[in-house]
Short mmCIF file of C-alpha atoms and ligand atoms in Angstrom, two decimals:
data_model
loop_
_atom_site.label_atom_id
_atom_site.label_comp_id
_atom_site.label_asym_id
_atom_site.label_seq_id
_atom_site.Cartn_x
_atom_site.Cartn_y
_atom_site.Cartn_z
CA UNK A 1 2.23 7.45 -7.22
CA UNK A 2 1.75 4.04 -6.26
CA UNK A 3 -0.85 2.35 -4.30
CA UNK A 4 -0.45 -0.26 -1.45
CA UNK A 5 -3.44 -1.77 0.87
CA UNK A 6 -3.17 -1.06 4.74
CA UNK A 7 -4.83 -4.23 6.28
CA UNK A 8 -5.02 -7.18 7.24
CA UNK A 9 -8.16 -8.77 6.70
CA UNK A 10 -7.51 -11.41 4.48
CA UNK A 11 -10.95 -11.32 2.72
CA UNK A 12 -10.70 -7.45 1.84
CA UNK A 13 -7.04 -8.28 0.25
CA UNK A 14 -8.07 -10.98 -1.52
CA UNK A 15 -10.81 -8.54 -2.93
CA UNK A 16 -8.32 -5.32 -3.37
CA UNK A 17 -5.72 -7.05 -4.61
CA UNK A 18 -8.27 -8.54 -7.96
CA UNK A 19 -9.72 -4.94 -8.30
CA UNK A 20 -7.04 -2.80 -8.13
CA UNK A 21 -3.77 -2.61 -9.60
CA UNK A 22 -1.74 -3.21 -6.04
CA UNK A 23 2.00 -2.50 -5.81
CA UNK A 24 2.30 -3.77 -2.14
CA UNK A 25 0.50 -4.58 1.05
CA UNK A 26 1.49 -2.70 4.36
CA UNK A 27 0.24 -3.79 7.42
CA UNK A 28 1.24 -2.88 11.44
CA UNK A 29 0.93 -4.65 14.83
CA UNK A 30 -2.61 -3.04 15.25
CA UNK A 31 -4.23 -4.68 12.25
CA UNK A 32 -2.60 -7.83 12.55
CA UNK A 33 -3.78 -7.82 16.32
CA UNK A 34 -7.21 -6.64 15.15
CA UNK A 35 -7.48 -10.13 13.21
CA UNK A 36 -7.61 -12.21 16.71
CA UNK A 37 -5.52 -15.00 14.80
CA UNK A 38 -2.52 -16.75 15.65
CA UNK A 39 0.33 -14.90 13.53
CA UNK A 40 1.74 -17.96 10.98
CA UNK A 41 -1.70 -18.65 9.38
CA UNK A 42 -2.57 -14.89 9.12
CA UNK A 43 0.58 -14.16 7.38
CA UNK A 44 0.19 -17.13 5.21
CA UNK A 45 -3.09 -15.89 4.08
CA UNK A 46 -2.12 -12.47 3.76
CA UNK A 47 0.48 -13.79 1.64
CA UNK A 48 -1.95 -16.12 -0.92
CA UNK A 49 -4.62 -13.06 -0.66
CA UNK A 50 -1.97 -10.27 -2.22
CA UNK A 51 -0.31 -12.86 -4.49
CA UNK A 52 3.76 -14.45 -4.74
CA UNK A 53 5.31 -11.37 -6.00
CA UNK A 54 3.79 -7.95 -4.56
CA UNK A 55 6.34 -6.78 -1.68
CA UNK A 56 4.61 -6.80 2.11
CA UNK A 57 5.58 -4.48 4.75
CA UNK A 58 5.44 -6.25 8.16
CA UNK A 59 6.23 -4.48 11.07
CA UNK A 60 8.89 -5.69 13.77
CA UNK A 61 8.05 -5.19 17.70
CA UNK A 62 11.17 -5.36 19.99
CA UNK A 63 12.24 -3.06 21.84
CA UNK A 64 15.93 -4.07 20.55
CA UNK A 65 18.28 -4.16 17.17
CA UNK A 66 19.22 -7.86 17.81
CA UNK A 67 15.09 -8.98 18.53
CA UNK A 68 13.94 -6.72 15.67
CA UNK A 69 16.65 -8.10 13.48
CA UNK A 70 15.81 -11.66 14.12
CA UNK A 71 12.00 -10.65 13.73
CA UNK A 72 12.51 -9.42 10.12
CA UNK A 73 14.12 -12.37 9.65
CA UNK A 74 11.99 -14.88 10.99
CA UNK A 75 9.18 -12.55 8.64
CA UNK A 76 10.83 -13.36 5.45
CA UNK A 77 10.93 -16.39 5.98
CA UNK A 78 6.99 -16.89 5.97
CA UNK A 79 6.74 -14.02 3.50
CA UNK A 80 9.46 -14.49 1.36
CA UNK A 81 11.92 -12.27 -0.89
CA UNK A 82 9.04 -10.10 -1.42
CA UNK A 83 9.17 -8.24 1.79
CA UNK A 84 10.38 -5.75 3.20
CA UNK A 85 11.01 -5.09 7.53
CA UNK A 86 8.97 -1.95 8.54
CA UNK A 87 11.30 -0.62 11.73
CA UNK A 88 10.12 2.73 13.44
CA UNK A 89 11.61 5.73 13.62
CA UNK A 90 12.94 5.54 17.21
CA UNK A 91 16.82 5.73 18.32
CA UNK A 92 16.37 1.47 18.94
CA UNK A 93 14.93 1.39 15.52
CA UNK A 94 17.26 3.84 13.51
CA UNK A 95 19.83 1.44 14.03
CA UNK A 96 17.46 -1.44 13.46
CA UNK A 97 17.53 -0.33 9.70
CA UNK A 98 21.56 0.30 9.69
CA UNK A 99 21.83 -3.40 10.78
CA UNK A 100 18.80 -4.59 8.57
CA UNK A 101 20.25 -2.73 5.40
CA UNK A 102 23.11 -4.21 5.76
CA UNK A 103 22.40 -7.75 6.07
CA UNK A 104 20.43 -7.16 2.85
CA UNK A 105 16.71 -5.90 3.88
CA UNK A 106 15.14 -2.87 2.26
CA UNK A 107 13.57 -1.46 5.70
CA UNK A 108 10.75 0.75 5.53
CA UNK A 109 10.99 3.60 8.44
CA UNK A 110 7.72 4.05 9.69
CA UNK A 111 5.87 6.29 12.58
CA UNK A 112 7.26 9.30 10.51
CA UNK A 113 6.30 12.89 11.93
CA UNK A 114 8.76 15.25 10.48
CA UNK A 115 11.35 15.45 7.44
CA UNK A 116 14.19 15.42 9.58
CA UNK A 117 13.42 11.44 11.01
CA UNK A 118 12.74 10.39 7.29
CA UNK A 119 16.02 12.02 6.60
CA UNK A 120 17.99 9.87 9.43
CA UNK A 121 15.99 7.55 8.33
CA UNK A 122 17.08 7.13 5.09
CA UNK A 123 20.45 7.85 5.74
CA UNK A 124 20.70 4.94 8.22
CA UNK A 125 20.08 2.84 5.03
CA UNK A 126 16.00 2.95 4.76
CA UNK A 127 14.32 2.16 1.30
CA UNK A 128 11.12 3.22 2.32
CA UNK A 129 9.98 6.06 4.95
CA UNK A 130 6.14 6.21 5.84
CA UNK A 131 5.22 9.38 6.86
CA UNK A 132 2.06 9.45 9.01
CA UNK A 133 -0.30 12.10 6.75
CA UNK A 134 -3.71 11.60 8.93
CA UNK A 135 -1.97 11.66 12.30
CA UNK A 136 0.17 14.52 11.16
CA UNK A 137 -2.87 16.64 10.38
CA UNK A 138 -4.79 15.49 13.52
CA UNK A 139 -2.01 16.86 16.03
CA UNK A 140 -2.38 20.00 14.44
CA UNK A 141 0.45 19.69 11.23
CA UNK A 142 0.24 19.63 7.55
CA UNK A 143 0.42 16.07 6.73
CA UNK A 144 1.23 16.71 2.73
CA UNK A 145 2.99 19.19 3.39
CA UNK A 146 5.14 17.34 5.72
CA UNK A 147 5.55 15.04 2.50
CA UNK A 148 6.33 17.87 0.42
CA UNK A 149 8.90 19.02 2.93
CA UNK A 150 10.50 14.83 2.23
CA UNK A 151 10.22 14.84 -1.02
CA UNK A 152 12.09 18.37 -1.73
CA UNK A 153 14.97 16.58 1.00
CA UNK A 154 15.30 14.07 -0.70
CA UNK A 155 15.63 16.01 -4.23
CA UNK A 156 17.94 18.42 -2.95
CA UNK A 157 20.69 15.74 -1.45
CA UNK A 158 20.00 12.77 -4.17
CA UNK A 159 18.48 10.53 -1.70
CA UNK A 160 17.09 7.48 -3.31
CA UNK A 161 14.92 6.44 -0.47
CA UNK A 162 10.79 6.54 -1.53
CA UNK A 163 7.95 8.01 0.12
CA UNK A 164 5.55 5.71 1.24
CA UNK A 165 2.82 7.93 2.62
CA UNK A 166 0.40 6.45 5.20
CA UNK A 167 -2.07 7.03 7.69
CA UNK A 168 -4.99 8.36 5.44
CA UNK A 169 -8.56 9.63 6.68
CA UNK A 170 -9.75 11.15 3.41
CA UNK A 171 -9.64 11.21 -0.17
CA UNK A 172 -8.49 14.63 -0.21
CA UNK A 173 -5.62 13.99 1.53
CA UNK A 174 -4.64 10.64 -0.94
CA UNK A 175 -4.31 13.19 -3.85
CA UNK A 176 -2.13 16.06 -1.94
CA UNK A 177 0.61 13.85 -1.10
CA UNK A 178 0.29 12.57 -4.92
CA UNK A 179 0.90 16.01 -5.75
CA UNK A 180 3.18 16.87 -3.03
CA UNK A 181 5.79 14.50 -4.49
CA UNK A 182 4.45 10.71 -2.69
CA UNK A 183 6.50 7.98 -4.58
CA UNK A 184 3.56 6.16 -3.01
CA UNK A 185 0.52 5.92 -0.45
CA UNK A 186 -0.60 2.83 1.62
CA UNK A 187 -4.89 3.20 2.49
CA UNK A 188 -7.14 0.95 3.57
CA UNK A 189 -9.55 -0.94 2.02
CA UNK A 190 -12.39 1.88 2.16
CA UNK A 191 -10.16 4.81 1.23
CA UNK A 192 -9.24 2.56 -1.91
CA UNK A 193 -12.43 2.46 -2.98
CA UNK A 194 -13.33 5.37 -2.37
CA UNK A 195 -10.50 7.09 -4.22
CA UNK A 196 -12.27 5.87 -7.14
CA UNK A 197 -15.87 6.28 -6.47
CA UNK A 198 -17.78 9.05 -7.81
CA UNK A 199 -21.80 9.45 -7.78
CA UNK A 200 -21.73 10.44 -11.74
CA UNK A 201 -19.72 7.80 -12.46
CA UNK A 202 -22.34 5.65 -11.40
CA UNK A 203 -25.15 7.82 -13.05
CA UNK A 204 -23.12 7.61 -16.36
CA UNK A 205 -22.85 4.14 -16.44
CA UNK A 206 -26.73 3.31 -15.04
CA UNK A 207 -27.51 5.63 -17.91
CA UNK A 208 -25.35 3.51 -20.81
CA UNK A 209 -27.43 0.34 -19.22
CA UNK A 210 -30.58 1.32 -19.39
CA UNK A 211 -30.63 2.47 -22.75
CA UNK A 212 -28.52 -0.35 -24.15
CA UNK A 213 -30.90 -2.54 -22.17
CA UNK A 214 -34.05 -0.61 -24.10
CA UNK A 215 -32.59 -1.28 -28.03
CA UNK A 216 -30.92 -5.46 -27.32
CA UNK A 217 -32.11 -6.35 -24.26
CA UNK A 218 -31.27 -6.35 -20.45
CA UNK A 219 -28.61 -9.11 -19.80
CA UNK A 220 -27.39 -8.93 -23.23
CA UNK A 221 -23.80 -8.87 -23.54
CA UNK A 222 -21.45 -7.06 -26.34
CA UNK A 223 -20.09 -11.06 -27.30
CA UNK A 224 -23.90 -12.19 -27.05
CA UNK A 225 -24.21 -9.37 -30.32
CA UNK A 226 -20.73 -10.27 -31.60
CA UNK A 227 -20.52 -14.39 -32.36
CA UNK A 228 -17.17 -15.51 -32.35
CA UNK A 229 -16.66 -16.03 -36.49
CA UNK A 230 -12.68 -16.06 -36.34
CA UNK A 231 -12.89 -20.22 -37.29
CA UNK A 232 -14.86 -19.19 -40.49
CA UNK A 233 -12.44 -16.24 -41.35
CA UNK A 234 -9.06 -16.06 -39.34
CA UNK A 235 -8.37 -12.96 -40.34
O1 G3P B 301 0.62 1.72 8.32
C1 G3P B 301 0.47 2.77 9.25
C2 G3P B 301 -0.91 3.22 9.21
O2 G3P B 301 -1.71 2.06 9.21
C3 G3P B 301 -1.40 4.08 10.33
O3 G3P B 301 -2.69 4.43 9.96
O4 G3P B 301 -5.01 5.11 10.26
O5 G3P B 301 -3.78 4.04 12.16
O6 G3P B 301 -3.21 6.35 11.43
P1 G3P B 301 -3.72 5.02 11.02
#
């Protein structure tokens, strides 16, 4: 499984994006509103913060094929090649993605409750569907399992389109849909670090310190020990 960042506050890509090994940046209408910035900038910076190459998912708005299909395009063209329109997974939208897919997007179908949308979804031409795992469990489903229930559909009839889970509240839930079959999983910047956080972790590696730190020394590095001799012997 892959992992993407869900935000957009520049400073926390920035920070995400030279931590942890990023495939992708998703973001939706509520975090870019949460920013308070005028939209060109913010994108701009979203786009330095995450890098040229990694793909962003940018949401459209309108209510309409022909505005969301001028939206997606008026996206790539401040975020370039690397992007991809995320559409949602109403009648309006479904045929969003038909016409986005075939002027050459790779939509991503988001707002995903239930196998059967990501499976219109993805036959109307999406590359992506984003199954909502937190809000799933919260009105009383099985988030993974709704995943699980994707990922077997999309097994059984050859269907090419990934899962790009989203929507996450807790750790617990990051590794179900990584077993229940998640080609990948969009969190935000807490969740990422807290998917690898442990306590001993820490312990183990306060413990390492402090005794190197008792035999050479407490800011004393591995190089500090190891002078670079290559010149004298380039072996
Ligand atoms: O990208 C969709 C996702 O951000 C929704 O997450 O936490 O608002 O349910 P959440």
């Amino acid at each position: 499984m892959l992992f993407l960042l869900d935000s957009a506050d520049v400073a926390a890509v920035a920070r995400a994006a030279a931590l942890h090994p990023l495939a992708g940046l998703t973001t939706n209408p509520t975090l870019l509103a949460r920013a308070r910035r005028p939209l060109a900038p913010l994108l701009a910076d979203l786009r330095t913060a995450v890098g040229p190459d990694l793909p962003i998912h940018a949401q459209v708005v309108g209510a309409d094929v022909a505005t969301m299909c001028v939206e997606a395009e008026r996206l790539r063209d401040r975020l370039g090649a690397a992007f991809h329109p995320k559409v949602p997974v109403t009648p309006q939208g479904l045929a969003a993605i038909r016409a986005l897919a075939a002027r050459g997007f790779a939509p991503t179908a988001t707002a995903v409750f239930t196998p059967l949308q990501a499976l219109l979804a993805a036959r109307a031409g999406a590359a992506f569907v984003a199954p909502y795992v937190a809000r799933i469990d919260a009105s009383g489903g099985d988030g993974p399992a709704t995943v699980g229930e994707i990922a077997r559909l999309f097994a059984i009839h050859a269907i090419e389109t990934r899962i790009l889970a989203a929507s996450f509240k807790s750790v617990r839930q990051i590794l179900a849909v990584a077993l229940a079959g998640a080609h990948s999983a969009t969190l935000p910047p807490d969740l990422l670090d807290a998917a690898l956080a442990h306590p001993s972790t820490d312990t183990g590696v306060a413990g390492f310190l402090a005794d190197w730190a008792d035999a050479y020394g407490r800011d004393t590095t591995v190089a500090d020990l190891l002078p670079d001799d290559r010149r004298l012997d380039p072996r």
